[in-house]
Amino acid sequence: MDETDAAAGQISAEAARIYEDFFVPALFGQFAPWLVEAAGIRDGDRVLDVATGTGVVARAAQARAARVSAVDINPGMLAMARKLAPELDIRQARAEALPFADDSFDAVTCQFALMFLADRRQALREMARVCRPGGWITVSVFAPWPRSPGYNDLIPLLEELMGAGAAEALKVPFCLGEDGALAQLLAEAGLEGAHLGHRTGEIRHPSLDAWLETEIGGWTLAEAMTPARMTALKRAAPERLGKYRHGDGSVSFECPALFAVTRA
């Protein structure tokens, strides 16, 4: 796996484990109930979570007594999702070619994954196809990286230590946060009139080292980070990233995001 895989969101089985054990409680877990709430998911609704990863949103929808299906292209992520929720309908599939009939769901969700898809417009068209007329399609993306605390310091540091390819790979999750980018993409896919809203979470890690190990080991750069690079990164972290560290050594910073809710 190289930085091209990283930019497409592909990760290994070990990275998927780290993602679920550390990244979900540090970040993604808090956003999942917000996304499900924004989607208006209720008891008995048929819900599809697209690019589900380890299934954090699928499980949040399940907690609302919804009937949940989920898809992802990444085998490592799917193995963890099935382990955590074996009762759910979890399938390996591309977002651009969903294996479901038209009008199969009352709601479709996609959390922090649209930016990684090979054909974003086609994926959105597929979400609309499988969602019943009048159903809700709800997606979330991160704010631009220069306006995202933590990452606006980490990304330049990665570029210095690992090169432009690594930095660009870490910028990918933030690429749809620019003003108007998500609304334009939805409109180009035929989804007009989306309601856009901002939510700000908080990223929390027990230490600087834990942040770096989770950020790299549990995300898209896992296979590109050598032990020597990680040592260099940790050595530089106190000076470059120390402003996010508290007196007890823990690390936290805001995570701004954009939610879009639109009718199919």
PDB file of C-alpha atoms in Angstrom:
ATOM      1  CA  MET A   1       0.000   0.000   0.000  1.00  0.00           C
ATOM      2  CA  ASP A   2       1.362   3.426  -0.947  1.00  0.00           C
ATOM      3  CA  GLU A   3       0.307   7.068  -0.806  1.00  0.00           C
ATOM      4  CA  THR A   4      -2.036   6.537  -3.779  1.00  0.00           C
ATOM      5  CA  ASP A   5      -3.933   3.992  -1.681  1.00  0.00           C
ATOM      6  CA  ALA A   6      -3.857   6.459   1.189  1.00  0.00           C
ATOM      7  CA  ALA A   7      -5.491   9.163  -0.895  1.00  0.00           C
ATOM      8  CA  ALA A   8      -8.255   6.690  -1.780  1.00  0.00           C
ATOM      9  CA  GLY A   9      -8.858   5.831   1.871  1.00  0.00           C
ATOM     10  CA  GLN A  10      -7.565   2.257   1.627  1.00  0.00           C
ATOM     11  CA  ILE A  11      -6.157   0.845   4.847  1.00  0.00           C
ATOM     12  CA  SER A  12      -4.934  -2.506   6.169  1.00  0.00           C
ATOM     13  CA  ALA A  13      -6.703  -4.804   8.631  1.00  0.00           C
ATOM     14  CA  GLU A  14      -4.347  -3.698  11.420  1.00  0.00           C
ATOM     15  CA  ALA A  15      -5.034  -0.059  10.615  1.00  0.00           C
ATOM     16  CA  ALA A  16      -8.768  -0.818  10.753  1.00  0.00           C
ATOM     17  CA  ARG A  17      -8.303  -2.225  14.262  1.00  0.00           C
ATOM     18  CA  ILE A  18      -6.451   0.897  15.379  1.00  0.00           C
ATOM     19  CA  TYR A  19      -9.093   3.031  13.687  1.00  0.00           C
ATOM     20  CA  GLU A  20     -11.898   1.371  15.654  1.00  0.00           C
ATOM     21  CA  ASP A  21     -10.053   1.121  18.972  1.00  0.00           C
ATOM     22  CA  PHE A  22      -8.641   4.636  18.985  1.00  0.00           C
ATOM     23  CA  PHE A  23      -9.955   6.879  16.181  1.00  0.00           C
ATOM     24  CA  VAL A  24     -13.629   6.094  16.807  1.00  0.00           C
ATOM     25  CA  PRO A  25     -13.543   7.122  20.483  1.00  0.00           C
ATOM     26  CA  ALA A  26     -11.201  10.026  19.725  1.00  0.00           C
ATOM     27  CA  LEU A  27     -13.332  11.491  16.930  1.00  0.00           C
ATOM     28  CA  PHE A  28     -15.757   9.532  14.755  1.00  0.00           C
ATOM     29  CA  GLY A  29     -17.910   8.109  17.529  1.00  0.00           C
ATOM     30  CA  GLN A  30     -19.197  11.513  18.626  1.00  0.00           C
ATOM     31  CA  PHE A  31     -20.251  12.507  15.109  1.00  0.00           C
ATOM     32  CA  ALA A  32     -22.191   9.304  14.329  1.00  0.00           C
ATOM     33  CA  PRO A  33     -25.235  10.054  16.554  1.00  0.00           C
ATOM     34  CA  TRP A  34     -25.292  13.621  15.212  1.00  0.00           C
ATOM     35  CA  LEU A  35     -25.418  12.327  11.638  1.00  0.00           C
ATOM     36  CA  VAL A  36     -28.167   9.840  12.471  1.00  0.00           C
ATOM     37  CA  GLU A  37     -30.127  12.598  14.192  1.00  0.00           C
ATOM     38  CA  ALA A  38     -29.672  14.930  11.220  1.00  0.00           C
ATOM     39  CA  ALA A  39     -30.976  12.169   8.955  1.00  0.00           C
ATOM     40  CA  GLY A  40     -34.151  11.916  11.038  1.00  0.00           C
ATOM     41  CA  ILE A  41     -33.777   8.155  11.447  1.00  0.00           C
ATOM     42  CA  ARG A  42     -36.583   6.547  13.435  1.00  0.00           C
ATOM     43  CA  ASP A  43     -37.670   3.163  14.728  1.00  0.00           C
ATOM     44  CA  GLY A  44     -38.215   0.788  11.821  1.00  0.00           C
ATOM     45  CA  ASP A  45     -36.637   2.946   9.123  1.00  0.00           C
ATOM     46  CA  ARG A  46     -34.682   1.185   6.400  1.00  0.00           C
ATOM     47  CA  VAL A  47     -31.219   2.748   6.480  1.00  0.00           C
ATOM     48  CA  LEU A  48     -28.146   2.342   4.283  1.00  0.00           C
ATOM     49  CA  ASP A  49     -24.750   3.573   5.471  1.00  0.00           C
ATOM     50  CA  VAL A  50     -22.391   4.056   2.523  1.00  0.00           C
ATOM     51  CA  ALA A  51     -18.612   3.691   2.964  1.00  0.00           C
ATOM     52  CA  THR A  52     -19.375   2.508   6.473  1.00  0.00           C
ATOM     53  CA  GLY A  53     -15.782   1.861   7.556  1.00  0.00           C
ATOM     54  CA  THR A  54     -15.934  -0.096  10.801  1.00  0.00           C
ATOM     55  CA  GLY A  55     -19.674   0.581  11.021  1.00  0.00           C
ATOM     56  CA  VAL A  56     -19.845   3.383  13.566  1.00  0.00           C
ATOM     57  CA  VAL A  57     -22.800   5.146  11.871  1.00  0.00           C
ATOM     58  CA  ALA A  58     -24.506   1.835  11.095  1.00  0.00           C
ATOM     59  CA  ARG A  59     -24.388   0.967  14.797  1.00  0.00           C
ATOM     60  CA  ALA A  60     -25.710   4.415  15.736  1.00  0.00           C
ATOM     61  CA  ALA A  61     -28.657   3.882  13.380  1.00  0.00           C
ATOM     62  CA  GLN A  62     -29.181   0.409  14.814  1.00  0.00           C
ATOM     63  CA  ALA A  63     -29.384   1.987  18.281  1.00  0.00           C
ATOM     64  CA  ARG A  64     -32.466   3.842  17.022  1.00  0.00           C
ATOM     65  CA  ALA A  65     -34.068   0.500  16.110  1.00  0.00           C
ATOM     66  CA  ALA A  66     -33.576   1.081  12.391  1.00  0.00           C
ATOM     67  CA  ARG A  67     -33.178  -1.780   9.920  1.00  0.00           C
ATOM     68  CA  VAL A  68     -29.614  -1.194   8.788  1.00  0.00           C
ATOM     69  CA  SER A  69     -27.534  -2.199   5.784  1.00  0.00           C
ATOM     70  CA  ALA A  70     -23.994  -0.992   5.201  1.00  0.00           C
ATOM     71  CA  VAL A  71     -21.427  -1.144   2.416  1.00  0.00           C
ATOM     72  CA  ASP A  72     -17.720  -0.466   2.093  1.00  0.00           C
ATOM     73  CA  ILE A  73     -15.034  -1.366  -0.432  1.00  0.00           C
ATOM     74  CA  ASN A  74     -12.290  -1.965   2.123  1.00  0.00           C
ATOM     75  CA  PRO A  75     -11.985  -5.586   3.380  1.00  0.00           C
ATOM     76  CA  GLY A  76     -10.093  -4.567   6.532  1.00  0.00           C
ATOM     77  CA  MET A  77     -12.822  -2.144   7.559  1.00  0.00           C
ATOM     78  CA  LEU A  78     -15.583  -4.643   6.743  1.00  0.00           C
ATOM     79  CA  ALA A  79     -14.010  -7.392   8.817  1.00  0.00           C
ATOM     80  CA  MET A  80     -14.100  -5.124  11.862  1.00  0.00           C
ATOM     81  CA  ALA A  81     -17.646  -3.936  11.095  1.00  0.00           C
ATOM     82  CA  ARG A  82     -18.910  -7.521  10.870  1.00  0.00           C
ATOM     83  CA  LYS A  83     -17.139  -8.475  14.077  1.00  0.00           C
ATOM     84  CA  LEU A  84     -18.790  -5.629  15.970  1.00  0.00           C
ATOM     85  CA  ALA A  85     -22.282  -6.011  14.483  1.00  0.00           C
ATOM     86  CA  PRO A  86     -22.652  -9.445  12.863  1.00  0.00           C
ATOM     87  CA  GLU A  87     -26.434  -9.104  12.794  1.00  0.00           C
ATOM     88  CA  LEU A  88     -26.331  -6.193  10.335  1.00  0.00           C
ATOM     89  CA  ASP A  89     -26.502  -6.572   6.542  1.00  0.00           C
ATOM     90  CA  ILE A  90     -22.902  -5.605   5.760  1.00  0.00           C
ATOM     91  CA  ARG A  91     -21.643  -6.015   2.195  1.00  0.00           C
ATOM     92  CA  GLN A  92     -18.506  -5.289   0.217  1.00  0.00           C
ATOM     93  CA  ALA A  93     -19.524  -2.945  -2.573  1.00  0.00           C
ATOM     94  CA  ARG A  94     -18.516   0.229  -4.341  1.00  0.00           C
ATOM     95  CA  ALA A  95     -20.523   3.316  -3.487  1.00  0.00           C
ATOM     96  CA  GLU A  96     -20.748   3.964  -7.221  1.00  0.00           C
ATOM     97  CA  ALA A  97     -22.571   0.649  -7.823  1.00  0.00           C
ATOM     98  CA  LEU A  98     -24.751  -0.117  -4.809  1.00  0.00           C
ATOM     99  CA  PRO A  99     -26.134  -3.695  -4.789  1.00  0.00           C
ATOM    100  CA  PHE A 100     -29.711  -2.696  -3.935  1.00  0.00           C
ATOM    101  CA  ALA A 101     -32.924  -2.091  -5.870  1.00  0.00           C
ATOM    102  CA  ASP A 102     -34.374   1.354  -6.448  1.00  0.00           C
ATOM    103  CA  ASP A 103     -36.239   2.917  -3.495  1.00  0.00           C
ATOM    104  CA  SER A 104     -34.935   0.340  -1.009  1.00  0.00           C
ATOM    105  CA  PHE A 105     -34.255   2.718   1.895  1.00  0.00           C
ATOM    106  CA  ASP A 106     -35.880   5.509   3.869  1.00  0.00           C
ATOM    107  CA  ALA A 107     -32.521   7.141   4.601  1.00  0.00           C
ATOM    108  CA  VAL A 108     -28.958   6.941   3.294  1.00  0.00           C
ATOM    109  CA  THR A 109     -25.955   8.186   5.274  1.00  0.00           C
ATOM    110  CA  CYS A 110     -22.281   8.727   4.474  1.00  0.00           C
ATOM    111  CA  GLN A 111     -19.955   9.983   7.200  1.00  0.00           C
ATOM    112  CA  PHE A 112     -16.574  11.517   6.294  1.00  0.00           C
ATOM    113  CA  ALA A 113     -16.118   9.229   3.290  1.00  0.00           C
ATOM    114  CA  LEU A 114     -17.444  11.055   0.222  1.00  0.00           C
ATOM    115  CA  MET A 115     -14.053  12.666  -0.398  1.00  0.00           C
ATOM    116  CA  PHE A 116     -12.397   9.254  -0.844  1.00  0.00           C
ATOM    117  CA  LEU A 117     -14.784   7.906  -3.478  1.00  0.00           C
ATOM    118  CA  ALA A 118     -13.539   7.447  -7.029  1.00  0.00           C
ATOM    119  CA  ASP A 119     -16.629   9.046  -8.613  1.00  0.00           C
ATOM    120  CA  ARG A 120     -18.381  11.216  -6.046  1.00  0.00           C
ATOM    121  CA  ARG A 121     -21.194  12.322  -8.339  1.00  0.00           C
ATOM    122  CA  GLN A 122     -22.033   8.773  -9.353  1.00  0.00           C
ATOM    123  CA  ALA A 123     -21.948   7.678  -5.710  1.00  0.00           C
ATOM    124  CA  LEU A 124     -24.449  10.407  -4.812  1.00  0.00           C
ATOM    125  CA  ARG A 125     -26.645   9.414  -7.744  1.00  0.00           C
ATOM    126  CA  GLU A 126     -26.581   5.844  -6.464  1.00  0.00           C
ATOM    127  CA  MET A 127     -27.528   7.003  -2.973  1.00  0.00           C
ATOM    128  CA  ALA A 128     -30.479   8.849  -4.489  1.00  0.00           C
ATOM    129  CA  ARG A 129     -31.469   5.829  -6.589  1.00  0.00           C
ATOM    130  CA  VAL A 130     -31.694   3.442  -3.653  1.00  0.00           C
ATOM    131  CA  CYS A 131     -33.414   5.998  -1.398  1.00  0.00           C
ATOM    132  CA  ARG A 132     -37.193   6.227  -1.696  1.00  0.00           C
ATOM    133  CA  PRO A 133     -38.652   9.449  -3.088  1.00  0.00           C
ATOM    134  CA  GLY A 134     -38.828  11.925  -0.233  1.00  0.00           C
ATOM    135  CA  GLY A 135     -36.296  10.002   1.848  1.00  0.00           C
ATOM    136  CA  TRP A 136     -33.251  11.694   3.311  1.00  0.00           C
ATOM    137  CA  ILE A 137     -29.645  11.546   2.118  1.00  0.00           C
ATOM    138  CA  THR A 138     -27.244  12.867   4.763  1.00  0.00           C
ATOM    139  CA  VAL A 139     -23.496  13.288   4.368  1.00  0.00           C
ATOM    140  CA  SER A 140     -20.756  14.882   6.424  1.00  0.00           C
ATOM    141  CA  VAL A 141     -17.357  16.259   5.421  1.00  0.00           C
ATOM    142  CA  PHE A 142     -14.561  17.992   7.299  1.00  0.00           C
ATOM    143  CA  ALA A 143     -13.906  21.729   7.149  1.00  0.00           C
ATOM    144  CA  PRO A 144     -10.836  22.779   5.090  1.00  0.00           C
ATOM    145  CA  TRP A 145      -7.571  21.715   6.686  1.00  0.00           C
ATOM    146  CA  PRO A 146      -6.189  25.270   7.086  1.00  0.00           C
ATOM    147  CA  ARG A 147      -9.247  25.982   9.257  1.00  0.00           C
ATOM    148  CA  SER A 148      -8.969  22.710  11.193  1.00  0.00           C
ATOM    149  CA  PRO A 149      -6.924  23.023  14.399  1.00  0.00           C
ATOM    150  CA  GLY A 150      -4.298  20.349  14.810  1.00  0.00           C
ATOM    151  CA  TYR A 151      -4.195  19.443  11.153  1.00  0.00           C
ATOM    152  CA  ASN A 152      -3.163  22.933  10.100  1.00  0.00           C
ATOM    153  CA  ASP A 153       0.053  22.241  12.012  1.00  0.00           C
ATOM    154  CA  LEU A 154       0.388  18.480  11.488  1.00  0.00           C
ATOM    155  CA  ILE A 155       0.099  18.544   7.684  1.00  0.00           C
ATOM    156  CA  PRO A 156       3.002  20.981   7.123  1.00  0.00           C
ATOM    157  CA  LEU A 157       5.093  18.950   9.549  1.00  0.00           C
ATOM    158  CA  LEU A 158       4.335  15.743   7.651  1.00  0.00           C
ATOM    159  CA  GLU A 159       5.324  17.426   4.409  1.00  0.00           C
ATOM    160  CA  GLU A 160       8.691  18.370   5.882  1.00  0.00           C
ATOM    161  CA  LEU A 161       9.362  14.878   7.208  1.00  0.00           C
ATOM    162  CA  MET A 162       7.660  12.614   4.642  1.00  0.00           C
ATOM    163  CA  GLY A 163       7.294  14.717   1.511  1.00  0.00           C
ATOM    164  CA  ALA A 164       4.465  16.263  -0.453  1.00  0.00           C
ATOM    165  CA  GLY A 165       2.762  12.943  -1.202  1.00  0.00           C
ATOM    166  CA  ALA A 166       2.118  12.189   2.452  1.00  0.00           C
ATOM    167  CA  ALA A 167       0.897  15.717   3.097  1.00  0.00           C
ATOM    168  CA  GLU A 168      -1.464  15.583   0.119  1.00  0.00           C
ATOM    169  CA  ALA A 169      -2.847  12.235   1.297  1.00  0.00           C
ATOM    170  CA  LEU A 170      -3.679  13.731   4.692  1.00  0.00           C
ATOM    171  CA  LYS A 171      -5.318  16.730   3.011  1.00  0.00           C
ATOM    172  CA  VAL A 172      -7.798  14.524   1.141  1.00  0.00           C
ATOM    173  CA  PRO A 173     -10.292  14.180   4.039  1.00  0.00           C
ATOM    174  CA  PHE A 174     -10.664  17.976   4.053  1.00  0.00           C
ATOM    175  CA  CYS A 175     -11.073  18.579   0.311  1.00  0.00           C
ATOM    176  CA  LEU A 176     -14.868  19.027   0.255  1.00  0.00           C
ATOM    177  CA  GLY A 177     -15.013  21.539   3.079  1.00  0.00           C
ATOM    178  CA  GLU A 178     -14.206  24.574   0.969  1.00  0.00           C
ATOM    179  CA  ASP A 179     -16.999  27.118   0.678  1.00  0.00           C
ATOM    180  CA  GLY A 180     -19.607  25.860  -1.770  1.00  0.00           C
ATOM    181  CA  ALA A 181     -17.780  22.665  -2.753  1.00  0.00           C
ATOM    182  CA  LEU A 182     -20.216  20.214  -1.170  1.00  0.00           C
ATOM    183  CA  ALA A 183     -23.317  22.101  -2.314  1.00  0.00           C
ATOM    184  CA  GLN A 184     -21.968  22.222  -5.870  1.00  0.00           C
ATOM    185  CA  LEU A 185     -21.186  18.508  -5.843  1.00  0.00           C
ATOM    186  CA  LEU A 186     -24.690  17.655  -4.618  1.00  0.00           C
ATOM    187  CA  ALA A 187     -26.245  19.864  -7.283  1.00  0.00           C
ATOM    188  CA  GLU A 188     -24.127  18.283 -10.006  1.00  0.00           C
ATOM    189  CA  ALA A 189     -25.418  14.896  -8.858  1.00  0.00           C
ATOM    190  CA  GLY A 190     -28.992  16.121  -9.179  1.00  0.00           C
ATOM    191  CA  LEU A 191     -29.576  16.680  -5.455  1.00  0.00           C
ATOM    192  CA  GLU A 192     -30.821  20.236  -5.257  1.00  0.00           C
ATOM    193  CA  GLY A 193     -31.848  22.237  -2.205  1.00  0.00           C
ATOM    194  CA  ALA A 194     -29.599  20.610   0.381  1.00  0.00           C
ATOM    195  CA  HIS A 195     -29.691  22.033   3.875  1.00  0.00           C
ATOM    196  CA  LEU A 196     -26.124  22.677   5.011  1.00  0.00           C
ATOM    197  CA  GLY A 197     -25.176  22.961   8.665  1.00  0.00           C
ATOM    198  CA  HIS A 198     -21.979  23.136  10.694  1.00  0.00           C
ATOM    199  CA  ARG A 199     -21.106  20.945  13.662  1.00  0.00           C
ATOM    200  CA  THR A 200     -17.934  21.147  15.699  1.00  0.00           C
ATOM    201  CA  GLY A 201     -16.648  18.133  17.553  1.00  0.00           C
ATOM    202  CA  GLU A 202     -13.552  17.721  19.651  1.00  0.00           C
ATOM    203  CA  ILE A 203     -10.658  15.411  18.921  1.00  0.00           C
ATOM    204  CA  ARG A 204      -9.220  13.901  22.101  1.00  0.00           C
ATOM    205  CA  HIS A 205      -6.105  11.787  22.640  1.00  0.00           C
ATOM    206  CA  PRO A 206      -4.310  10.833  25.859  1.00  0.00           C
ATOM    207  CA  SER A 207      -0.950  12.160  24.615  1.00  0.00           C
ATOM    208  CA  LEU A 208       0.904  13.603  21.640  1.00  0.00           C
ATOM    209  CA  ASP A 209       2.345  10.180  20.876  1.00  0.00           C
ATOM    210  CA  ALA A 210      -1.129   8.632  20.995  1.00  0.00           C
ATOM    211  CA  TRP A 211      -2.423  11.259  18.568  1.00  0.00           C
ATOM    212  CA  LEU A 212       0.364  10.558  16.089  1.00  0.00           C
ATOM    213  CA  GLU A 213       0.123   6.791  16.424  1.00  0.00           C
ATOM    214  CA  THR A 214      -3.638   6.923  15.890  1.00  0.00           C
ATOM    215  CA  GLU A 215      -3.500   9.500  13.114  1.00  0.00           C
ATOM    216  CA  ILE A 216      -0.895   7.562  11.185  1.00  0.00           C
ATOM    217  CA  GLY A 217      -1.410   3.970  12.318  1.00  0.00           C
ATOM    218  CA  GLY A 218      -5.202   4.018  12.135  1.00  0.00           C
ATOM    219  CA  TRP A 219      -5.733   5.982   8.994  1.00  0.00           C
ATOM    220  CA  THR A 220      -4.577   6.222   5.425  1.00  0.00           C
ATOM    221  CA  LEU A 221      -0.843   6.714   5.959  1.00  0.00           C
ATOM    222  CA  ALA A 222      -0.284   3.600   8.047  1.00  0.00           C
ATOM    223  CA  GLU A 223       1.686   1.716   5.410  1.00  0.00           C
ATOM    224  CA  ALA A 224       3.777   4.740   4.401  1.00  0.00           C
ATOM    225  CA  MET A 225       5.066   5.519   7.903  1.00  0.00           C
ATOM    226  CA  THR A 226       8.358   3.767   8.684  1.00  0.00           C
ATOM    227  CA  PRO A 227       9.693   3.466  12.258  1.00  0.00           C
ATOM    228  CA  ALA A 228      12.362   6.050  11.449  1.00  0.00           C
ATOM    229  CA  ARG A 229       9.769   8.511  10.175  1.00  0.00           C
ATOM    230  CA  MET A 230       7.594   7.973  13.236  1.00  0.00           C
ATOM    231  CA  THR A 231      10.574   8.574  15.518  1.00  0.00           C
ATOM    232  CA  ALA A 232      11.343  11.811  13.694  1.00  0.00           C
ATOM    233  CA  LEU A 233       7.707  12.872  13.882  1.00  0.00           C
ATOM    234  CA  LYS A 234       7.495  12.226  17.610  1.00  0.00           C
ATOM    235  CA  ARG A 235      10.761  14.060  18.155  1.00  0.00           C
ATOM    236  CA  ALA A 236       9.423  17.150  16.385  1.00  0.00           C
ATOM    237  CA  ALA A 237       5.946  16.984  17.908  1.00  0.00           C
ATOM    238  CA  PRO A 238       6.472  18.780  21.252  1.00  0.00           C
ATOM    239  CA  GLU A 239       7.753  21.932  19.571  1.00  0.00           C
ATOM    240  CA  ARG A 240       5.413  21.948  16.576  1.00  0.00           C
ATOM    241  CA  LEU A 241       2.253  20.447  18.080  1.00  0.00           C
ATOM    242  CA  GLY A 242       2.740  21.069  21.788  1.00  0.00           C
ATOM    243  CA  LYS A 243       0.173  23.880  21.915  1.00  0.00           C
ATOM    244  CA  TYR A 244      -2.583  21.252  21.768  1.00  0.00           C
ATOM    245  CA  ARG A 245      -1.260  19.469  24.864  1.00  0.00           C
ATOM    246  CA  HIS A 246      -2.744  20.091  28.307  1.00  0.00           C
ATOM    247  CA  GLY A 247      -1.139  19.951  31.729  1.00  0.00           C
ATOM    248  CA  ASP A 248      -1.960  16.265  32.184  1.00  0.00           C
ATOM    249  CA  GLY A 249      -0.323  15.449  28.843  1.00  0.00           C
ATOM    250  CA  SER A 250      -3.593  14.856  27.009  1.00  0.00           C
ATOM    251  CA  VAL A 251      -4.280  16.445  23.643  1.00  0.00           C
ATOM    252  CA  SER A 252      -7.485  17.972  22.314  1.00  0.00           C
ATOM    253  CA  PHE A 253      -8.588  20.407  19.627  1.00  0.00           C
ATOM    254  CA  GLU A 254     -11.751  21.344  17.770  1.00  0.00           C
ATOM    255  CA  CYS A 255     -12.894  19.440  14.697  1.00  0.00           C
ATOM    256  CA  PRO A 256     -15.209  21.540  12.510  1.00  0.00           C
ATOM    257  CA  ALA A 257     -17.410  19.699  10.016  1.00  0.00           C
ATOM    258  CA  LEU A 258     -20.176  20.340   7.501  1.00  0.00           C
ATOM    259  CA  PHE A 259     -23.405  18.316   7.325  1.00  0.00           C
ATOM    260  CA  ALA A 260     -25.626  18.224   4.248  1.00  0.00           C
ATOM    261  CA  VAL A 261     -29.182  16.895   4.351  1.00  0.00           C
ATOM    262  CA  THR A 262     -31.207  16.594   1.162  1.00  0.00           C
ATOM    263  CA  ARG A 263     -34.304  14.808  -0.132  1.00  0.00           C
ATOM    264  CA  ALA A 264     -33.939  11.996  -2.633  1.00  0.00           C
TER     265      ALA A 264
END
